[in-house]
Each structure stands twice: as structure tokens, then as C-alpha cells.
């Protein structure tokens, strides 16, 4: 049996592919390289000693997907990462996001629902918006999406839930990631931000490296202990492990519902200023930063209640914030632009 990873050369997908190969699981990766590089395969090979089967395929292309499922008749599970993820770009180019993120999901579902192949879907804590209660539980009412990107995650979840109802043998898990950071400890794979990073940690590491002059802390008078925003930062290797364990849970038919939803976070709320301090203590490097205006659209505080995934699936985050930030820095030092 093979596991199909869509978007498997991207940031999270490459870490999951690596872990699957290390667990001696046969992997087929598809990626259209829109936001990744083929050299990621070298990194995976150098960590695991193996290469996944790779096809350069667009998940939203029906005939390419038909060919893929004709070629590999033993696909027994799918982890679906392939999507665009820039919030700001989704605001200026909404159709690009609806086409790719939802068109791709639909083409994938066409292949797998009738074959009853279980699915793990990459969702996001963005579906909660500013939650009324903290930490955030999965049954928290969802807020209207604040961007087309967020909409694609909410609608994507709904499409999968509808398919689980319509096809009784089709099972899925929706994983709502909080803020993935860091890289594999080898520093051979990690995140390549395209252009100026929008996310905090890649901006911070580029600033420390001297590529950016100063890190702006977006907002310093929020109603939080130190005035800066609070998030739940999770090591990408912990996140990768959550996929492995969720897939195993589905394949062993331990699920109770046809479609189950889980937060993937540490449960620790960390402010931007605390993160800067942790980075400095983990790496011994000073972070040039200044307090700045809030970023429009930011939620003030978001961190997970991760107890559901721990109780049902047995997964729990293991890495500390310092370990995550140290790995992010080692990766940054290794990036050859
Ligand atoms: P990424 O951009 O690094 O990886 C996505 C990969 O999918 C890329 O390699 C890209 O080339 C590929 N891809 C995009 N469209 C494709 C298509 N139509 N056909 C084939 N390949 C395609 O992103 P990531 O950070 O690894 O995120 C993976 C998934 O997790 C995405 O669905 C993203 O929305 C979701 N997610 C990410 C975060 C985060 O902070 N990184 C948070 C929550 C959810
Ligand atoms: C963003 C996305 C979210 C996505 C998530 C993935 C928005 C509004 N939301 O969330 O949909 O799922 O990334 O990781 O873009 N910050 C600074 N200075 C910077 C950059 C960020 O202070 O230069 C702060 C932000 O204000 C925020 C925190 O750092 O408080 C984290 O920001 P970021 O990494 O962009 O993630 P999110 O905003 O949580």
C-alpha cells in the first residue's frame, strides 16, 4: 500500500514525507512546484537514504489525476497539502485561491471518495477567527472568514464533511494547525518563503541574518500581558508526527465519526515579545526589533486546547518553543538563496 502526499515538496509536506519514509511507508508525492523546489527531494534523500516516488502533477488537473490513480492502484491513504497559503495574496487574487485550493480538493475527492481512500486534510486555526473562549476547542463556533484563503479552508472542510455523509465508506480527518514553525533538525529541509516573509518566524530569522533591517512587532497595546499578540507555535516535526498518527488512526478504523476534526497545537499561548526572547535565549543571537502599529485583520489571541487529539489519537506536542526556534535558525543559516 502507498500513501499519496499532495504538495509533498512544500514546507509541511516535505517533513511528513520524510517521517513516512523513515517509518518504511511507501510514499507517492505529487507537487506542481508552484511554491517549492525539486531540490527538496535531495534533502529528503539525504535525511532518509530514500526517495519517494515523485510525479510533477497539478492536483486540480483532472486528466493528470486520472493518470496518477491509473498508475498507482494501491494508494491506501492521502494527506492533502497542495494549496496556496498567502493570506494577503488571496485578498488581491481571490479566484487564484478558490480555483487552486477548492478546485484541487474537488479533483482529489473525485478520485478517492468512490475508492473509499481515507483523507487527512490541512485546515487552519484561521477558521476560528477571534475565538470567544481560550484555549480554543474544536466545537468553538466558526467565525466568518477574514480572507479568501480562510474561506477556502472553511469551505474545504464543509466539502469533505458533505462527502463523508454522501459516501458512507469514505473517512476523513480535518487537522486545524495553529502556527507551524521550525525545521528538521538536520537543517536539510525547511520553509522557503517566497519574497518578503509575512509570517513572524521567517521574518525574524531573515532579520537576524541581516536580510531585513528590523523586525516590526505588530501591535504593543493589545489586551494581553505584554501588549503583543498571542499565538500557539508548533514545531513542524510535531505537526508532521500528528499526520502520521492521524493516518494510522484512520487506517486502523479507530475513528468514531466519518469526519473528525482536531486542533494541532501545543496549548501554550506565546506572545510576540516572548517569542523574541525565547529565540535570543535559544540561539544567543540578538533580534533587532521595534514596536509598531497593529497589522490589520490580526486576531489578538489564538491558542489551542489540544486535549481532543491527545485523548482520541494519542498525539501530543513534544518540542519546546526554544527547540523549535533553534531549528528555525539552523535552517535559516543553511538556506542558499
Ligand atoms: P507550501 O506552500 O510550502 O506547500 C504546499 C505545496 O503544494 C507546495 O509545494 C506547492 O508547490 C504545492 N501545490 C500548490 N498547489 C498545487 C497544485 N494545484 N497541485 C500540486 N501541488 C500544488 O505550504 P505549507 O506551509 O507546507 O502548507 C501546506 C498546507 O497546510 C496548505 O494547505 C496550507 O494552507 C496548510 N496550512 C499551512 C499553515 C502554515 O502556516 N504553513 C497553517 C495552516 C494550514
Ligand atoms: C497567519 C495567517 C493564517 C495562517 C497562519 C499560518 C493572517 C491574518 N493569518 O496567521 O491564516 O493560517 O499565518 O501560520 O495572515 N507578527 C509580527 N511581525 C511580523 C510578522 C508577524 O509582529 O513581521 C506577529 C503577528 O501580528 C502575529 C504573530 O506575529 O501576532 C504571528 O503572525 P504570523 O506568523 O503571520 O501568523 P498568524 O497571523 O497567526
Coordinates of C-alpha atoms and ligand atoms in Angstrom, one line a residue:
X1 CA 0.0 0.0 0.0
X2 CA 1.2 3.5 -0.8
X3 CA 0.3 6.9 0.8
X4 CA -0.2 9.8 -1.5
X5 CA 1.1 13.2 -0.4
X6 CA -0.2 16.1 -2.4
X7 CA 2.1 19.2 -2.1
X8 CA 4.7 16.9 -0.6
X9 CA 7.7 19.1 -1.6
X10 CA 6.3 22.1 0.3
X11 CA 7.2 23.1 3.9
X12 CA 4.9 20.8 5.9
X13 CA 4.6 18.1 3.2
X14 CA 8.4 17.5 3.0
X15 CA 8.6 16.9 6.7
X16 CA 5.7 14.5 6.6
X17 CA 7.2 12.7 3.6
X18 CA 10.5 12.3 5.5
X19 CA 8.8 10.9 8.6
X20 CA 6.7 8.4 6.5
X21 CA 9.8 7.2 4.7
X22 CA 11.6 6.8 8.0
X23 CA 8.7 4.6 9.1
X24 CA 9.2 2.5 6.0
X25 CA 6.0 3.5 4.4
X26 CA 5.9 3.7 0.6
X27 CA 5.1 7.3 -0.5
X28 CA 4.0 8.9 -3.7
X29 CA 4.5 12.6 -3.8
X30 CA 2.8 14.9 -6.2
X31 CA 3.6 18.6 -6.5
X32 CA 3.4 21.1 -9.3
X33 CA 6.4 23.1 -7.8
X34 CA 4.4 26.3 -7.7
X35 CA 5.7 27.0 -4.3
X36 CA 8.6 24.6 -3.8
X37 CA 11.7 23.4 -5.5
X38 CA 12.7 20.0 -6.9
X39 CA 15.9 20.1 -4.8
X40 CA 13.7 19.3 -1.7
X41 CA 14.0 15.7 -2.9
X42 CA 17.7 15.8 -2.4
X43 CA 17.2 17.0 1.2
X44 CA 14.7 14.1 1.8
X45 CA 17.1 11.6 0.3
X46 CA 20.0 12.8 2.4
X47 CA 18.0 12.5 5.6
X48 CA 16.2 9.2 4.9
X49 CA 18.5 7.5 2.4
X50 CA 15.4 7.1 0.2
X51 CA 13.5 8.9 -2.4
X52 CA 9.7 8.9 -2.6
X53 CA 8.0 8.2 -5.9
X54 CA 7.5 11.7 -7.4
X55 CA 5.2 13.0 -10.1
X56 CA 5.1 16.6 -11.1
X57 CA 1.3 16.9 -11.3
X58 CA -1.3 19.6 -10.7
X59 CA -3.9 18.3 -8.3
X60 CA -6.6 20.4 -10.0
X61 CA -5.9 18.8 -13.4
X62 CA -8.4 16.1 -14.0
X63 CA -6.5 14.1 -16.6
X64 CA -3.3 14.2 -14.7
X65 CA -5.1 12.9 -11.6
X66 CA -6.8 10.2 -13.7
X67 CA -3.4 9.0 -14.9
X68 CA -2.0 9.1 -11.4
X69 CA -4.7 6.9 -10.0
X70 CA -4.4 4.6 -13.0
X71 CA -0.7 4.2 -12.5
X72 CA -0.9 3.7 -8.7
X73 CA -3.8 1.4 -7.9
X74 CA -2.6 0.7 -4.4
X75 CA -2.9 4.1 -2.9
X76 CA -4.4 3.4 0.6
X77 CA -4.4 6.9 2.1
X78 CA -4.0 10.5 1.2
X79 CA -2.5 13.5 3.0
X80 CA -3.6 16.7 1.1
X81 CA -1.3 19.7 1.5
X82 CA -1.4 21.1 -2.1
X83 CA -2.9 24.6 -1.8
X84 CA -1.8 28.2 -1.9
X85 CA -1.4 29.8 1.5
X86 CA -0.7 33.5 1.4
X87 CA -3.5 35.5 3.2
X88 CA -2.6 38.8 1.5
X89 CA -2.2 37.3 -2.0
X90 CA -5.6 35.7 -1.5
X91 CA -7.2 39.1 -0.9
X92 CA -5.7 40.6 -4.1
X93 CA -6.2 37.4 -6.2
X94 CA -9.2 35.6 -4.8
X95 CA -10.0 33.5 -7.9
X96 CA -6.5 32.1 -7.9
X97 CA -7.2 30.8 -4.4
X98 CA -10.7 29.4 -5.0
X99 CA -9.6 27.7 -8.2
X100 CA -6.5 26.1 -6.8
X101 CA -7.5 25.3 -3.2
X102 CA -11.0 24.2 -3.9
X103 CA -10.6 23.0 -7.5
X104 CA -7.7 20.8 -6.3
X105 CA -9.6 19.4 -3.4
X106 CA -12.5 18.5 -5.6
X107 CA -10.4 16.7 -8.2
X108 CA -8.8 14.8 -5.4
X109 CA -12.1 13.9 -3.8
X110 CA -13.4 12.7 -7.2
X111 CA -10.7 10.1 -7.2
X112 CA -10.9 9.0 -3.6
X113 CA -14.5 9.0 -2.3
X114 CA -15.6 6.2 -4.5
X115 CA -12.5 4.2 -3.8
X116 CA -13.0 4.8 0.0
X117 CA -9.4 6.0 0.4
X118 CA -9.1 7.9 3.8
X119 CA -8.0 11.5 3.7
X120 CA -6.1 13.8 6.1
X121 CA -6.8 17.5 5.2
X122 CA -4.7 20.5 6.1
X123 CA -7.0 23.0 7.7
X124 CA -6.1 26.0 9.8
X125 CA -6.9 27.7 13.1
X126 CA -7.9 30.7 10.9
X127 CA -11.4 29.1 10.7
X128 CA -11.9 30.2 14.4
X129 CA -11.1 33.9 13.8
X130 CA -11.0 35.7 17.2
X131 CA -12.5 33.0 19.4
X132 CA -14.8 33.9 22.3
X133 CA -13.1 31.4 24.5
X134 CA -9.5 30.4 25.1
X135 CA -7.9 27.9 24.8
X136 CA -9.9 27.1 21.6
X137 CA -11.8 23.8 21.4
X138 CA -12.9 22.2 18.2
X139 CA -16.6 22.8 19.0
X140 CA -16.0 26.6 19.1
X141 CA -18.4 28.2 16.7
X142 CA -16.5 29.2 13.5
X143 CA -16.4 32.9 12.5
X144 CA -16.9 34.3 9.0
X145 CA -13.6 34.0 7.2
X146 CA -11.5 37.2 7.1
X147 CA -9.8 36.3 3.8
X148 CA -10.4 34.3 0.7
X149 CA -7.6 31.9 1.9
X150 CA -9.5 31.4 5.2
X151 CA -12.7 30.8 3.1
X152 CA -11.1 28.1 1.2
X153 CA -10.3 26.3 4.4
X154 CA -13.8 26.7 5.8
X155 CA -15.4 25.6 2.5
X156 CA -12.9 22.8 2.1
X157 CA -13.9 21.4 5.5
X158 CA -17.5 21.6 4.5
X159 CA -17.0 19.9 1.2
X160 CA -15.2 17.0 2.9
X161 CA -17.9 16.7 5.6
X162 CA -20.6 16.5 2.8
X163 CA -18.6 13.8 1.0
X164 CA -18.3 11.8 4.3
X165 CA -22.1 11.9 4.6
X166 CA -22.7 11.0 0.9
X167 CA -20.2 8.2 0.7
X168 CA -20.6 6.0 3.9
X169 CA -17.2 4.3 3.4
X170 CA -15.2 7.5 3.0
X171 CA -13.4 8.7 6.1
X172 CA -11.5 11.9 6.7
X173 CA -9.7 13.9 9.4
X174 CA -9.5 17.6 9.3
X175 CA -6.4 18.9 11.1
X176 CA -6.6 22.6 12.2
X177 CA -3.0 23.7 12.5
X178 CA -2.1 26.5 14.8
X179 CA 1.3 28.2 13.9
X180 CA 3.8 25.8 12.4
X181 CA 7.5 26.9 12.8
X182 CA 10.9 25.4 12.7
X183 CA 12.6 22.8 10.6
X184 CA 14.0 19.3 10.5
X185 CA 17.0 19.0 13.0
X186 CA 19.3 18.2 10.1
X187 CA 18.5 21.6 8.6
X188 CA 18.3 19.9 5.2
X189 CA 14.6 20.7 4.7
X190 CA 12.6 23.7 6.0
X191 CA 10.5 26.5 4.7
X192 CA 11.5 28.6 1.7
X193 CA 9.4 31.8 2.0
X194 CA 8.9 33.4 -1.5
X195 CA 9.7 37.1 -1.4
X196 CA 9.3 39.0 1.8
X197 CA 8.1 36.7 4.5
X198 CA 4.7 37.5 6.1
X199 CA 5.0 35.1 9.0
X200 CA 6.7 36.0 12.1
X201 CA 9.5 33.4 12.4
X202 CA 10.9 33.5 8.9
X203 CA 10.8 37.3 9.1
X204 CA 12.7 37.2 12.4
X205 CA 15.3 34.7 11.2
X206 CA 15.9 36.8 8.0
X207 CA 16.3 39.9 10.2
X208 CA 18.9 38.2 12.4
X209 CA 20.7 37.1 9.3
X210 CA 20.8 40.7 8.0
X211 CA 18.5 40.2 5.0
X212 CA 15.8 42.5 6.7
X213 CA 16.8 45.6 8.7
X214 CA 14.4 45.2 11.6
X215 CA 11.5 43.1 12.8
X216 CA 8.3 45.0 13.4
X217 CA 6.2 43.8 16.3
X218 CA 2.7 44.4 15.0
X219 CA 0.9 45.9 18.0
X220 CA 2.1 46.5 21.5
X221 CA -1.0 47.7 23.4
X222 CA -3.4 44.8 22.9
X223 CA -5.2 43.5 25.9
X224 CA -2.6 40.8 26.6
X225 CA 0.0 40.7 29.5
X226 CA 2.8 42.4 27.4
X227 CA 0.6 44.1 24.8
X228 CA 1.6 41.9 21.9
X229 CA -0.4 39.2 20.1
X230 CA -0.6 35.7 21.4
X231 CA -0.3 32.5 19.2
X232 CA 0.4 28.8 19.6
X233 CA 3.6 28.0 17.8
X234 CA 4.1 24.3 17.0
X235 CA 7.3 22.6 15.8
X236 CA 6.8 21.3 12.2
X237 CA 8.1 17.9 13.3
X238 CA 5.5 17.7 15.9
X239 CA 2.9 18.7 13.3
X240 CA 4.3 16.0 10.9
X241 CA 4.0 13.4 13.6
X242 CA 0.4 14.4 14.2
X243 CA -0.3 13.5 10.5
X244 CA 1.4 10.1 10.8
X245 CA -0.6 9.3 13.9
X246 CA -3.9 10.6 12.5
X247 CA -3.4 8.5 9.3
X248 CA -2.6 5.4 11.4
X249 CA -5.8 6.0 13.4
X250 CA -7.9 6.2 10.3
X251 CA -6.3 3.2 8.7
X252 CA -6.9 1.1 11.8
X253 CA -10.5 2.3 11.7
X254 CA -10.3 3.7 15.2
X255 CA -12.4 6.7 14.2
X256 CA -15.9 7.1 15.7
X257 CA -17.2 9.7 13.2
X258 CA -16.7 9.5 9.4
X259 CA -15.3 13.0 9.5
X260 CA -13.4 14.1 12.7
X261 CA -11.8 17.4 13.3
X262 CA -8.8 18.1 15.5
X263 CA -6.7 21.1 16.7
X264 CA -3.0 20.6 16.3
X265 CA -1.2 22.9 18.7
X266 CA 0.8 22.9 21.9
X267 CA -1.8 24.5 24.1
X268 CA 0.7 27.2 25.0
X269 CA -0.1 30.8 24.2
X270 CA 3.1 32.8 23.5
X271 CA 3.3 36.5 22.8
X272 CA 5.4 38.0 20.0
X273 CA 7.7 39.6 22.6
X274 CA 8.1 36.3 24.5
X275 CA 8.9 34.6 21.2
X276 CA 11.7 37.1 20.5
X277 CA 13.1 36.5 24.0
X278 CA 13.0 32.7 23.5
X279 CA 14.8 33.0 20.2
X280 CA 17.5 35.1 21.8
X281 CA 18.0 32.6 24.6
X282 CA 17.9 29.5 22.3
X283 CA 20.4 30.9 19.8
X284 CA 22.4 33.6 21.7
X285 CA 21.6 36.0 18.8
X286 CA 20.1 39.5 19.3
X287 CA 16.9 40.2 17.4
X288 CA 16.7 43.8 16.1
X289 CA 13.1 44.7 16.6
X290 CA 10.8 47.7 17.1
X291 CA 7.3 48.1 18.4
X292 CA 4.9 49.0 15.5
X293 CA 1.3 49.5 14.6
X294 CA -1.1 46.5 14.7
X295 CA -1.4 44.6 11.4
X296 CA -5.0 45.0 10.1
X297 CA -7.0 41.8 10.4
X298 CA -4.8 40.2 13.1
X299 CA -6.6 38.3 15.8
X300 CA -5.3 39.2 19.3
X301 CA -5.0 35.7 20.9
X302 CA -5.3 32.2 19.5
X303 CA -4.1 29.1 21.1
X304 CA -5.4 25.5 21.1
X305 CA -7.0 23.2 23.5
X306 CA -5.2 20.1 22.1
X307 CA -6.8 17.6 24.5
X308 CA -9.1 16.0 21.9
X309 CA -6.3 14.8 19.7
X310 CA -4.4 13.6 22.7
X311 CA -7.3 11.7 24.1
X312 CA -8.5 10.1 20.8
X313 CA -5.4 9.7 18.8
X314 CA -2.7 9.8 21.4
X315 CA -0.7 12.6 19.8
X316 CA 0.9 15.4 21.9
X317 CA 3.4 18.1 21.0
X318 CA 6.9 17.2 22.4
X319 CA 9.3 20.0 21.2
X320 CA 9.8 23.2 23.3
X321 CA 9.5 26.7 21.8
X322 CA 13.3 27.1 22.2
X323 CA 13.9 23.8 20.2
X324 CA 11.5 25.0 17.5
X325 CA 13.2 28.4 17.2
X326 CA 16.7 26.9 17.3
X327 CA 15.8 24.6 14.4
X328 CA 14.4 27.6 12.5
X329 CA 17.7 29.4 13.0
X330 CA 19.8 26.4 11.9
X331 CA 17.7 26.1 8.8
X332 CA 18.0 29.9 8.0
X333 CA 21.8 29.6 8.3
X334 CA 21.7 26.7 5.8
X335 CA 19.5 28.3 3.2
X336 CA 21.3 29.1 0.0
X337 CA 19.4 31.8 -1.8
Ligands
LIG1 P1 3.7 25.2 1.0 O1 3.3 26.2 0.0 O2 5.1 25.1 1.5 O3 3.4 23.7 0.4 C1 2.3 23.5 -0.5 C2 2.8 22.7 -1.7 O4 1.7 22.4 -2.6 C3 3.9 23.5 -2.5 O5 5.0 22.6 -2.7 C4 3.2 23.8 -3.8 O6 4.1 23.8 -4.9 C5 2.2 22.7 -3.9 N1 1.0 23.0 -4.7 C6 0.2 24.1 -4.6 N2 -0.8 24.0 -5.4 C7 -0.7 22.8 -6.1 C8 -1.4 22.1 -7.0 N3 -2.5 22.6 -7.6 N4 -1.0 20.9 -7.5 C9 0.1 20.3 -6.9 N5 0.9 20.9 -6.0 C10 0.4 22.1 -5.6 O7 2.7 25.3 2.2 P2 2.8 24.6 3.6 O8 3.1 25.6 4.6 O9 3.5 23.3 3.5 O10 1.2 24.3 3.9 C11 0.7 23.0 3.5 C12 -0.8 23.1 3.7 O11 -1.1 23.4 5.1 C13 -1.6 24.1 2.9 O12 -2.8 23.5 2.5 C14 -1.8 25.2 3.9 O13 -2.9 26.0 3.5 C15 -2.0 24.5 5.1 N6 -1.6 25.3 6.3 C16 -0.4 25.8 6.4 C17 -0.1 26.6 7.5 C18 1.3 27.2 7.7 O14 1.5 28.1 8.5 N7 2.3 26.8 6.9 C19 -1.0 26.8 8.6 C20 -2.3 26.2 8.4 C21 -2.6 25.5 7.3
LIG2 C1 -1.2 33.8 9.6 C2 -2.5 33.8 8.8 C3 -3.2 32.5 9.0 C4 -2.4 31.3 8.7 C5 -1.1 31.4 9.6 C6 -0.2 30.3 9.2 C7 -3.1 36.1 8.7 C8 -4.0 37.2 9.1 N1 -3.3 34.9 9.2 O1 -1.5 33.7 10.9 O2 -4.4 32.5 8.2 O3 -3.0 30.1 9.0 O4 -0.4 32.6 9.3 O5 0.9 30.3 10.0 O6 -2.1 36.4 8.0 N2 4.0 39.4 13.5 C9 4.8 40.5 13.8 N3 5.7 40.9 12.9 C10 5.9 40.3 11.7 C11 5.0 39.2 11.4 C12 4.1 38.8 12.3 O7 4.7 41.0 14.9 O8 6.7 40.7 10.9 C13 3.0 38.9 14.5 C14 1.6 38.9 14.0 O9 1.0 40.1 14.3 C15 1.0 37.8 14.9 C16 2.2 36.8 15.1 O10 3.4 37.6 14.8 O11 0.6 38.2 16.1 C17 2.2 35.6 14.1 O12 2.0 36.1 12.8 P1 2.0 35.1 11.5 O13 3.2 34.3 11.6 O14 1.8 36.0 10.4 O15 0.8 34.1 11.8 P2 -0.8 34.5 12.0 O16 -1.1 35.9 11.9 O17 -1.1 33.8 13.3

